[in-house]
PDB file of C-alpha atoms in Angstrom:
ATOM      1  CA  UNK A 597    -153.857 149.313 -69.707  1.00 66.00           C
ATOM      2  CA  UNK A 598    -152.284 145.835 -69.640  1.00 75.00           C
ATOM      3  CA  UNK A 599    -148.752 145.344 -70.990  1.00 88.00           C
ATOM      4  CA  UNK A 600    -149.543 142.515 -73.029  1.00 93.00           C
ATOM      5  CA  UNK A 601    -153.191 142.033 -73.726  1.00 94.00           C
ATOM      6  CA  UNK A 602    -154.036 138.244 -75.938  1.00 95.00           C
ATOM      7  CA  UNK A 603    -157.905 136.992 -76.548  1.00 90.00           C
ATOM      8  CA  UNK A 604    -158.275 134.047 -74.431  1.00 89.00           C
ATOM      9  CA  UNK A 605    -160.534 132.245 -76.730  1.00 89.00           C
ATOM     10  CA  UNK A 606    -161.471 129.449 -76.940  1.00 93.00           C
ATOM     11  CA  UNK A 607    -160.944 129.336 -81.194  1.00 95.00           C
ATOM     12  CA  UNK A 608    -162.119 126.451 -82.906  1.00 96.00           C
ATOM     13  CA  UNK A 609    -161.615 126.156 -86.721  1.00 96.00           C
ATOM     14  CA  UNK A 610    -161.753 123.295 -89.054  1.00 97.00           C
ATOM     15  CA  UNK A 611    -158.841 121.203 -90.061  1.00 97.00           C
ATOM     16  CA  UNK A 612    -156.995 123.112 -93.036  1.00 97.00           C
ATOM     17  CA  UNK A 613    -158.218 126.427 -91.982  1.00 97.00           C
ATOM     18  CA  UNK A 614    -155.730 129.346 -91.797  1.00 97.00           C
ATOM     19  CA  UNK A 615    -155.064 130.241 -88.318  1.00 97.00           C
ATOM     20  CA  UNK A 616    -154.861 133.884 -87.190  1.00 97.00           C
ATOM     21  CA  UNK A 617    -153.720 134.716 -83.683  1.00 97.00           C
ATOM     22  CA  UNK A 618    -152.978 138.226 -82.187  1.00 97.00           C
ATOM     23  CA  UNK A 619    -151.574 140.168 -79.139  1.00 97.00           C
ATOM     24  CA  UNK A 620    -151.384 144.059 -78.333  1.00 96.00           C
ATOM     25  CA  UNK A 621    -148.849 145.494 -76.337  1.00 94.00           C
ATOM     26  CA  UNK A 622    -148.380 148.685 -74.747  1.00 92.00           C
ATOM     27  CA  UNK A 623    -144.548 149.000 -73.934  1.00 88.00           C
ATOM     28  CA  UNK A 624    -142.751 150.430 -76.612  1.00 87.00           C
ATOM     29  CA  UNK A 625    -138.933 148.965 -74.831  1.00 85.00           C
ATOM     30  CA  UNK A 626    -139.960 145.304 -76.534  1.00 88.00           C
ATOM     31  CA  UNK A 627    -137.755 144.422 -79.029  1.00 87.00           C
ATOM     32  CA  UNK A 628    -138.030 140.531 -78.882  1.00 89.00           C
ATOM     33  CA  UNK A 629    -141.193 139.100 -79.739  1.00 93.00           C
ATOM     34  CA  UNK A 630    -141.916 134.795 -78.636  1.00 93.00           C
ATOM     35  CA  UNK A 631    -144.472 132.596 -79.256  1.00 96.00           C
ATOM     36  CA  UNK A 632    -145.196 129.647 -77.156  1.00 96.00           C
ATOM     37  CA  UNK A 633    -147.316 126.574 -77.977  1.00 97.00           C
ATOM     38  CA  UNK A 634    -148.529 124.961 -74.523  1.00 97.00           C
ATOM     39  CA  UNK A 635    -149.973 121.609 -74.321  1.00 97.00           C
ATOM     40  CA  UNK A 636    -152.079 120.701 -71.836  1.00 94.00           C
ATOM     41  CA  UNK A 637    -150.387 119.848 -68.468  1.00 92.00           C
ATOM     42  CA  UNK A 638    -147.263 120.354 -70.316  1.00 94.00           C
ATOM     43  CA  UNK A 639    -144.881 123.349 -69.927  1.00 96.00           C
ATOM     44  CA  UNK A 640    -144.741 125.660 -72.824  1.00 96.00           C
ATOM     45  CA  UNK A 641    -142.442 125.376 -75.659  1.00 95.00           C
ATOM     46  CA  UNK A 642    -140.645 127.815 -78.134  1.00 93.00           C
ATOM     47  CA  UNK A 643    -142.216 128.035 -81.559  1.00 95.00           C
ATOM     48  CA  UNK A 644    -141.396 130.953 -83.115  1.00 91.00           C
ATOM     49  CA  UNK A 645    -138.973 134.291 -82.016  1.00 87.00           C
ATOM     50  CA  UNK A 646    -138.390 137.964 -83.992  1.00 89.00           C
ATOM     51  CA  UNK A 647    -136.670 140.410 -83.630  1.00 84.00           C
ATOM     52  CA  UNK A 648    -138.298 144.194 -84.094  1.00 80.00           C
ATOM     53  CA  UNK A 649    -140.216 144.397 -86.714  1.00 82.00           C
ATOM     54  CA  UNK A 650    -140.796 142.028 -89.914  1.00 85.00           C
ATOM     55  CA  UNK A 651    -141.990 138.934 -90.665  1.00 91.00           C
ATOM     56  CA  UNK A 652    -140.304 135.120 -90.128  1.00 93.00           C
ATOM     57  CA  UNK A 653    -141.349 132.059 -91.105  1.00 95.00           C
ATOM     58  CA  UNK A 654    -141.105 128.631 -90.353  1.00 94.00           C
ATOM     59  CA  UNK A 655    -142.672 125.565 -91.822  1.00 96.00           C
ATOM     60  CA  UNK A 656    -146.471 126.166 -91.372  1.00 97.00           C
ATOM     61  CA  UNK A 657    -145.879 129.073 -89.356  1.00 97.00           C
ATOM     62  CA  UNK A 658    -145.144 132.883 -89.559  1.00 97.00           C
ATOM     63  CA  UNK A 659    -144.992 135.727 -87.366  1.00 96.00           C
ATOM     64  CA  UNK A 660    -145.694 139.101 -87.927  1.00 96.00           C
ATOM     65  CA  UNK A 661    -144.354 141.938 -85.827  1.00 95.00           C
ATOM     66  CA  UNK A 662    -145.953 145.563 -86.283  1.00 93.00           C
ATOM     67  CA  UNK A 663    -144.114 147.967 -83.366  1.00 91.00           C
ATOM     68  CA  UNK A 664    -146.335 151.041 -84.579  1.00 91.00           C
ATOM     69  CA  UNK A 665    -149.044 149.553 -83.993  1.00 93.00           C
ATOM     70  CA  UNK A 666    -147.637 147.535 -81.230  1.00 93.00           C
ATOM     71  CA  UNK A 667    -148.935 144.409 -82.306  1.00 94.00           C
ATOM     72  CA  UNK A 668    -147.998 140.881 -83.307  1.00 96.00           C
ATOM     73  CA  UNK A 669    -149.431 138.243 -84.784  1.00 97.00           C
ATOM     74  CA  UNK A 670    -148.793 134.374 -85.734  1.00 97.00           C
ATOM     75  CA  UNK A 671    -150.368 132.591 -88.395  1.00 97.00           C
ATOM     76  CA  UNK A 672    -150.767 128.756 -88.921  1.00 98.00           C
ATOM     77  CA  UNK A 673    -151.825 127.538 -92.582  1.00 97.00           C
ATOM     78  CA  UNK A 674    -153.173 123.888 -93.236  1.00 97.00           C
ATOM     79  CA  UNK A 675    -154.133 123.502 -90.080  1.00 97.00           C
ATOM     80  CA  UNK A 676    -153.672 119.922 -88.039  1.00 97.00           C
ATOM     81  CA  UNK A 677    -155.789 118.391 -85.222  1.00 96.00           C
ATOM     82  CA  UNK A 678    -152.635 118.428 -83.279  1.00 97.00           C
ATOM     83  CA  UNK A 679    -152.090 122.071 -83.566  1.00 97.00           C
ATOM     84  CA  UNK A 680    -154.841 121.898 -81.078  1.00 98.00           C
ATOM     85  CA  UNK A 681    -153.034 123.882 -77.622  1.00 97.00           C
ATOM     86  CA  UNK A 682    -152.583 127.357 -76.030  1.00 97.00           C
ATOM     87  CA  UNK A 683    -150.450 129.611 -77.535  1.00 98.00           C
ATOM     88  CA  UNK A 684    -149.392 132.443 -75.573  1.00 97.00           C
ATOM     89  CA  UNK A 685    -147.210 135.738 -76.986  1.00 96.00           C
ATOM     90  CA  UNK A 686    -144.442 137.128 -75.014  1.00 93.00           C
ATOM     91  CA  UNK A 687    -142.318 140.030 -75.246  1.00 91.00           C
ATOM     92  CA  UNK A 688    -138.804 140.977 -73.824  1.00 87.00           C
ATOM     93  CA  UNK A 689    -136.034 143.634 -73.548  1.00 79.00           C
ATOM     94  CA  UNK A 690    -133.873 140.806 -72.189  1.00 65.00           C
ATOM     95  CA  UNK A 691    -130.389 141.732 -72.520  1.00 62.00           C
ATOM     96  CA  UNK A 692    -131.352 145.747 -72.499  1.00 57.00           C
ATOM     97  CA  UNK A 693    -130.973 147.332 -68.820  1.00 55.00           C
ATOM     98  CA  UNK A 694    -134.618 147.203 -68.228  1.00 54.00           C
ATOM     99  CA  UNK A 695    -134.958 143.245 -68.444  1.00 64.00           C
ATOM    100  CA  UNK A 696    -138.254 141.927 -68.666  1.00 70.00           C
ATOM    101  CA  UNK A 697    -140.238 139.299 -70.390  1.00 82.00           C
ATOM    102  CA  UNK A 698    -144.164 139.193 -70.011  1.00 88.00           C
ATOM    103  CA  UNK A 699    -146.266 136.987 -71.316  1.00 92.00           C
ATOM    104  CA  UNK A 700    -150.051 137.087 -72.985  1.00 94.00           C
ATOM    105  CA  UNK A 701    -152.643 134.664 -70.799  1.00 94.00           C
ATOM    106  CA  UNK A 702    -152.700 132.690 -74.003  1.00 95.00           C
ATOM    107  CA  UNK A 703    -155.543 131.731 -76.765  1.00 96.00           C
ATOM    108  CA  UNK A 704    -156.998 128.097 -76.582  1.00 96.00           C
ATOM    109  CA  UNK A 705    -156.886 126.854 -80.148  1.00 97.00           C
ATOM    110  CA  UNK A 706    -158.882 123.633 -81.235  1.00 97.00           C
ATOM    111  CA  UNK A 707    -158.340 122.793 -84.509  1.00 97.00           C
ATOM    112  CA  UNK A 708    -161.877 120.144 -85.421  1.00 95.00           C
ATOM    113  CA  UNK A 709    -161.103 116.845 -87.627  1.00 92.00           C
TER     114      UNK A 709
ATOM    115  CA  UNK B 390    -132.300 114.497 -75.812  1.00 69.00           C
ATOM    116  CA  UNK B 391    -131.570 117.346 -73.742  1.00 85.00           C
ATOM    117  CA  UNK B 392    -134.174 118.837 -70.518  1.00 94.00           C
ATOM    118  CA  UNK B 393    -135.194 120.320 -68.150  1.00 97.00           C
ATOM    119  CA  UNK B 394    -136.345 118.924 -65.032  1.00 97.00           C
ATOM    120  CA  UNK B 395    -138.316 118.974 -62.199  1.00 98.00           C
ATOM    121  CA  UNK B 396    -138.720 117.756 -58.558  1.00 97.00           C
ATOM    122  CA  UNK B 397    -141.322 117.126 -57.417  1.00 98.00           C
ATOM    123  CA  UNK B 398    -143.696 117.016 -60.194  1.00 97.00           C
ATOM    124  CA  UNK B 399    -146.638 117.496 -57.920  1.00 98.00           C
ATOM    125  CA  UNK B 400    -146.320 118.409 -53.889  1.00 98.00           C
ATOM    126  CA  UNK B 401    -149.937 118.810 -52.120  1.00 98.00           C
ATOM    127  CA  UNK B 402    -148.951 120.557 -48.437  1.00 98.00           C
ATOM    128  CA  UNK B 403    -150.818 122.350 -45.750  1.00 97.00           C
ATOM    129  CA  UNK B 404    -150.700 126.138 -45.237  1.00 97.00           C
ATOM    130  CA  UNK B 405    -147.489 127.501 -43.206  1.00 97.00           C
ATOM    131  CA  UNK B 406    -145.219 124.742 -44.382  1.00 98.00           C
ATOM    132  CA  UNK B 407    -141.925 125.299 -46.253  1.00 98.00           C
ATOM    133  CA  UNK B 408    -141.827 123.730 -50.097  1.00 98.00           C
ATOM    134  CA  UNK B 409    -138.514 123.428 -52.379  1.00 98.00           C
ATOM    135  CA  UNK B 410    -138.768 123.170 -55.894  1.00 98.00           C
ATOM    136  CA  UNK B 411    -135.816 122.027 -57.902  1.00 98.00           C
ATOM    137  CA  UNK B 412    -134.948 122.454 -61.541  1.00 98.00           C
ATOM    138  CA  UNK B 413    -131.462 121.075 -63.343  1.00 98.00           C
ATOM    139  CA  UNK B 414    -131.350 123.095 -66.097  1.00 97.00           C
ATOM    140  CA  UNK B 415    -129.998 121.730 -69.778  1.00 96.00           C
ATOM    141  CA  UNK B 416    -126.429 121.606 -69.396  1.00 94.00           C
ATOM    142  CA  UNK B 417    -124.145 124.292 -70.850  1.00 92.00           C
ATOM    143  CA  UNK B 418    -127.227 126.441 -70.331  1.00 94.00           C
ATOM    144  CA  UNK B 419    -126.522 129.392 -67.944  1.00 91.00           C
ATOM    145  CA  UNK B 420    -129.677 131.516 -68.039  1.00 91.00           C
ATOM    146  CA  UNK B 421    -132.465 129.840 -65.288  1.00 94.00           C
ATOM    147  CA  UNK B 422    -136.106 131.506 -65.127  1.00 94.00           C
ATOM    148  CA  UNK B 423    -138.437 130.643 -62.274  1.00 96.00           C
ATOM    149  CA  UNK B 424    -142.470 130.986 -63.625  1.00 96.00           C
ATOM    150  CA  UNK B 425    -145.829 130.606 -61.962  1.00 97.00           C
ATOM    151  CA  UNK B 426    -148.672 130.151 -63.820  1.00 96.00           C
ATOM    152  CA  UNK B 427    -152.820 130.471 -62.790  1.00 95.00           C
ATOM    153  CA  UNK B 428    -155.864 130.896 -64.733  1.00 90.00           C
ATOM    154  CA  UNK B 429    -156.493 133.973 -63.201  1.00 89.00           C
ATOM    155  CA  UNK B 430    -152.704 135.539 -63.734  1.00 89.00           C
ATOM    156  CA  UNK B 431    -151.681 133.409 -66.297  1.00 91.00           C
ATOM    157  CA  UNK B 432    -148.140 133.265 -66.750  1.00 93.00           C
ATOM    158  CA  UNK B 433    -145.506 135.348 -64.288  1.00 92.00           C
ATOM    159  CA  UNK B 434    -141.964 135.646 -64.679  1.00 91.00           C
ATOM    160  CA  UNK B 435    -140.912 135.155 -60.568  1.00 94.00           C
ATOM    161  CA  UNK B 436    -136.985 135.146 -61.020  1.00 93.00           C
ATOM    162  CA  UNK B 437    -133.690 134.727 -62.870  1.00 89.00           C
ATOM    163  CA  UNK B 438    -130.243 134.175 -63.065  1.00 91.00           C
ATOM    164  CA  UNK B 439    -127.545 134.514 -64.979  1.00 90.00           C
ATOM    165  CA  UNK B 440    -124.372 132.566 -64.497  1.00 91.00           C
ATOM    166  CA  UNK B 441    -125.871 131.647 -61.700  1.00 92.00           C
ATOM    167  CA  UNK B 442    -126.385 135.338 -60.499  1.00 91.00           C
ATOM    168  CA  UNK B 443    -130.046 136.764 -59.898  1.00 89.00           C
ATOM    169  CA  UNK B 444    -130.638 139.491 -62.154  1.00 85.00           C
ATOM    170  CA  UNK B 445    -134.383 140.327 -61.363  1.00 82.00           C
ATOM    171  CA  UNK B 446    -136.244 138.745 -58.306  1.00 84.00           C
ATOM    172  CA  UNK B 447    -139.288 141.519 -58.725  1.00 83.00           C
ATOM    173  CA  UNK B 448    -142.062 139.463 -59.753  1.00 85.00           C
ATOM    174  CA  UNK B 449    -141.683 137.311 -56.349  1.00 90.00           C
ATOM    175  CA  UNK B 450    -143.269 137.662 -52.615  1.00 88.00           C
ATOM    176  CA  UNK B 451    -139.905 138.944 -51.194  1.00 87.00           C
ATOM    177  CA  UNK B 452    -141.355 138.379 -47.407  1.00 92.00           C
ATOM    178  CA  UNK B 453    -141.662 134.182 -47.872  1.00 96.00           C
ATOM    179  CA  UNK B 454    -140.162 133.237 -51.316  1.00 96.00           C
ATOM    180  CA  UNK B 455    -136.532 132.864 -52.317  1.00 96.00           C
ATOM    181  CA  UNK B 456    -134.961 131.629 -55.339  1.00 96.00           C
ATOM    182  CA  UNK B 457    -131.349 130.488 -55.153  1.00 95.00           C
ATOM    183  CA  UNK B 458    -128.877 128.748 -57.994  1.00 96.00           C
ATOM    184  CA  UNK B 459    -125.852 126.948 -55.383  1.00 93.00           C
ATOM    185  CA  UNK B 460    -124.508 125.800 -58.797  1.00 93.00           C
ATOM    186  CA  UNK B 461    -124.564 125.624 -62.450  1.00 93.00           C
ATOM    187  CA  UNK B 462    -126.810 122.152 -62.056  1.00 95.00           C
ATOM    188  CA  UNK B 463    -129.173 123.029 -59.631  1.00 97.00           C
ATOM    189  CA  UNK B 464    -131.898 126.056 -59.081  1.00 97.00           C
ATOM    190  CA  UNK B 465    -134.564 126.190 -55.949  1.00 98.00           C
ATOM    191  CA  UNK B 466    -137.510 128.158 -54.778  1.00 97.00           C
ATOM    192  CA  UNK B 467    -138.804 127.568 -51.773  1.00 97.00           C
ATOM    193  CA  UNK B 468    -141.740 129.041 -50.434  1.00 97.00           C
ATOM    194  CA  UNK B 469    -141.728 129.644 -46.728  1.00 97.00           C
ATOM    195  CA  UNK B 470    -144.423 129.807 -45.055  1.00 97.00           C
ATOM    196  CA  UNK B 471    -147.026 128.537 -47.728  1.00 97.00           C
ATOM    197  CA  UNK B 472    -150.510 129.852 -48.098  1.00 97.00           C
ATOM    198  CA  UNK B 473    -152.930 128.621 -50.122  1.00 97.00           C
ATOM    199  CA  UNK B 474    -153.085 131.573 -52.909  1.00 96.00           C
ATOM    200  CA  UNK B 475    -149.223 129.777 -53.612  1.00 97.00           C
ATOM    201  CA  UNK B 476    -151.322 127.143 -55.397  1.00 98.00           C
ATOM    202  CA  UNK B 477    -149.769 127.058 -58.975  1.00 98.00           C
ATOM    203  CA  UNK B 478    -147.928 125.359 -61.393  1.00 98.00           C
ATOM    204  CA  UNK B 479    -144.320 126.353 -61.095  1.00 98.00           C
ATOM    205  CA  UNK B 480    -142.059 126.256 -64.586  1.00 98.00           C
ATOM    206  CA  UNK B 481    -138.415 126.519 -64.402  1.00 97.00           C
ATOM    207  CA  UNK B 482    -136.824 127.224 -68.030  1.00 96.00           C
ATOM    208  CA  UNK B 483    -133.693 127.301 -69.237  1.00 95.00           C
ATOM    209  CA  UNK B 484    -131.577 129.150 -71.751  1.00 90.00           C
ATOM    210  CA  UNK B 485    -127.942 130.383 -73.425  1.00 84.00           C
ATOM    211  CA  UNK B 486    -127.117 133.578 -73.537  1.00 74.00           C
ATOM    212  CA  UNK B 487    -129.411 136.471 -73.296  1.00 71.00           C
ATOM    213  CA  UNK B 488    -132.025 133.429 -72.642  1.00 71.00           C
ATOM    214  CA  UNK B 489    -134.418 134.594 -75.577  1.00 76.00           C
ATOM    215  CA  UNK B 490    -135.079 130.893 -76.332  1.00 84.00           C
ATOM    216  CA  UNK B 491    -136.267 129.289 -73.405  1.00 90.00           C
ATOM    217  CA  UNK B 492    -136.905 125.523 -72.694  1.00 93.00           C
ATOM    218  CA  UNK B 493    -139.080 125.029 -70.421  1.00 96.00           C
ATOM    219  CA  UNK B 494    -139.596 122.280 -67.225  1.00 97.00           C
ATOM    220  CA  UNK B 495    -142.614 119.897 -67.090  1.00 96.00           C
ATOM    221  CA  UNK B 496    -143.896 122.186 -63.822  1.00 97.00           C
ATOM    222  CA  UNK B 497    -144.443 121.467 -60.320  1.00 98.00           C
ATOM    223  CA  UNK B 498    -147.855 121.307 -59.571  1.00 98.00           C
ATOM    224  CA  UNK B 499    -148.455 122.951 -56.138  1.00 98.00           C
ATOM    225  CA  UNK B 500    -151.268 122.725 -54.098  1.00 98.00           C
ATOM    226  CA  UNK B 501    -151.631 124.478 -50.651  1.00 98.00           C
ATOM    227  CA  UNK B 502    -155.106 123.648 -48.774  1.00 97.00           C
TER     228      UNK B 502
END
């Protein structure tokens, strides 16, 4: 089984549409949770990060943590053409003695005018 | 505005020659991560530092990569020899602290033929 396991898409939705996307994870050491919005030919960029479990939101976006079922989750409402990118989950124990970050392969969202 | 970059921003080479990457990290930032990213892998975690000491070189080719930090401003990875399967996009990121939030480089695109 993968450590981090993400749907590589591609999703396309219509502007406005509520966005849904999801990784599974198998290690049960993650306590930090990251989401990462990638452009193309760009480097990835921080959107979103939790802590254990809960929810957190910012603007048009929240993520959801679930650590019994080992999964998280990031929703986008009224979504924008420019939303349009990869967004790839990541998980850490940074800071913990058994550091490690991994990240999903990332889902290609395109968000149609 | 504050970031991180990267030299070169793409280097084309033939197999069995030596590349260096360089990243200046954001200053005041003293956590530096080292990524390679494929379609087929997606995104890997090669090295990092903190306060300019490696804490976990596990993800990378021990036998022909090395990833140093001679100070706070500068990080490298070379690759020596090359092969072609080095063909990536290398990210270096940046980060305080425990180096949850990471900002990432543009990439060096690397091609090995």
């Amino acid at each position: 089984q993968k450590e981090v396991e993400q749907d590589p898409g591609p999703l396309s939705v219509p502007e406005g549409a509520i966005v849904s996307l999801n990784c599974t994870y198998s290690n049960s050491a993650f306590q930090y949770f990251m989401w990462y919005r990638q452009y193309s030919r760009k480097g990835p960029e921080l959107l979103m990060y939790t802590y254990s479990s809960g929810n957190k939101e910012d603007g048009r976006f929240t993520a959801q943590v679930d650590k019994s079922s080992k999964y998280i989750s990031l929703f986008i409402r009224d979504s924008q053409p420019s939303d349009s990118a990869t967004y790839l989950c990541a998980m850490s124990s940074l800071g913990n003695r058994d550091d490690k970050i991994i990240f999903g392969k990332g889902t290609r969202l395109h968000i149609l005018p | 505005d504050a970031r991180v970059t990267q030299t070169p921003r793409h280097k084309v080479t033939e197999m069995g020659q030596e590349v260096t990457m360089r990243c200046q990290p954001i200053l005041g930032h003293n956590t530096v991560f080292w990524y390679r990213q494929t379609m087929m892998q997606g995104l890997e975690l090669l090295a990092y530092f903190r306060n300019r000491a490696p804490l976990d070189d596990s993800g990378m080719p021990k036998d022909r990569f090395s990833a140093e930090m001679p100070d706070a401003t500068l990080a490298t990875l070379k690759i020596q020899p090359s092969e072609p399967r080095d063909s990536a996009v290398y990210f270096c990121a940046s980060g305080s602290g425990r180096g949850l939030e990471q900002y990432f480089g543009p990439g060096t695109r690397l091609t090995v033929t």
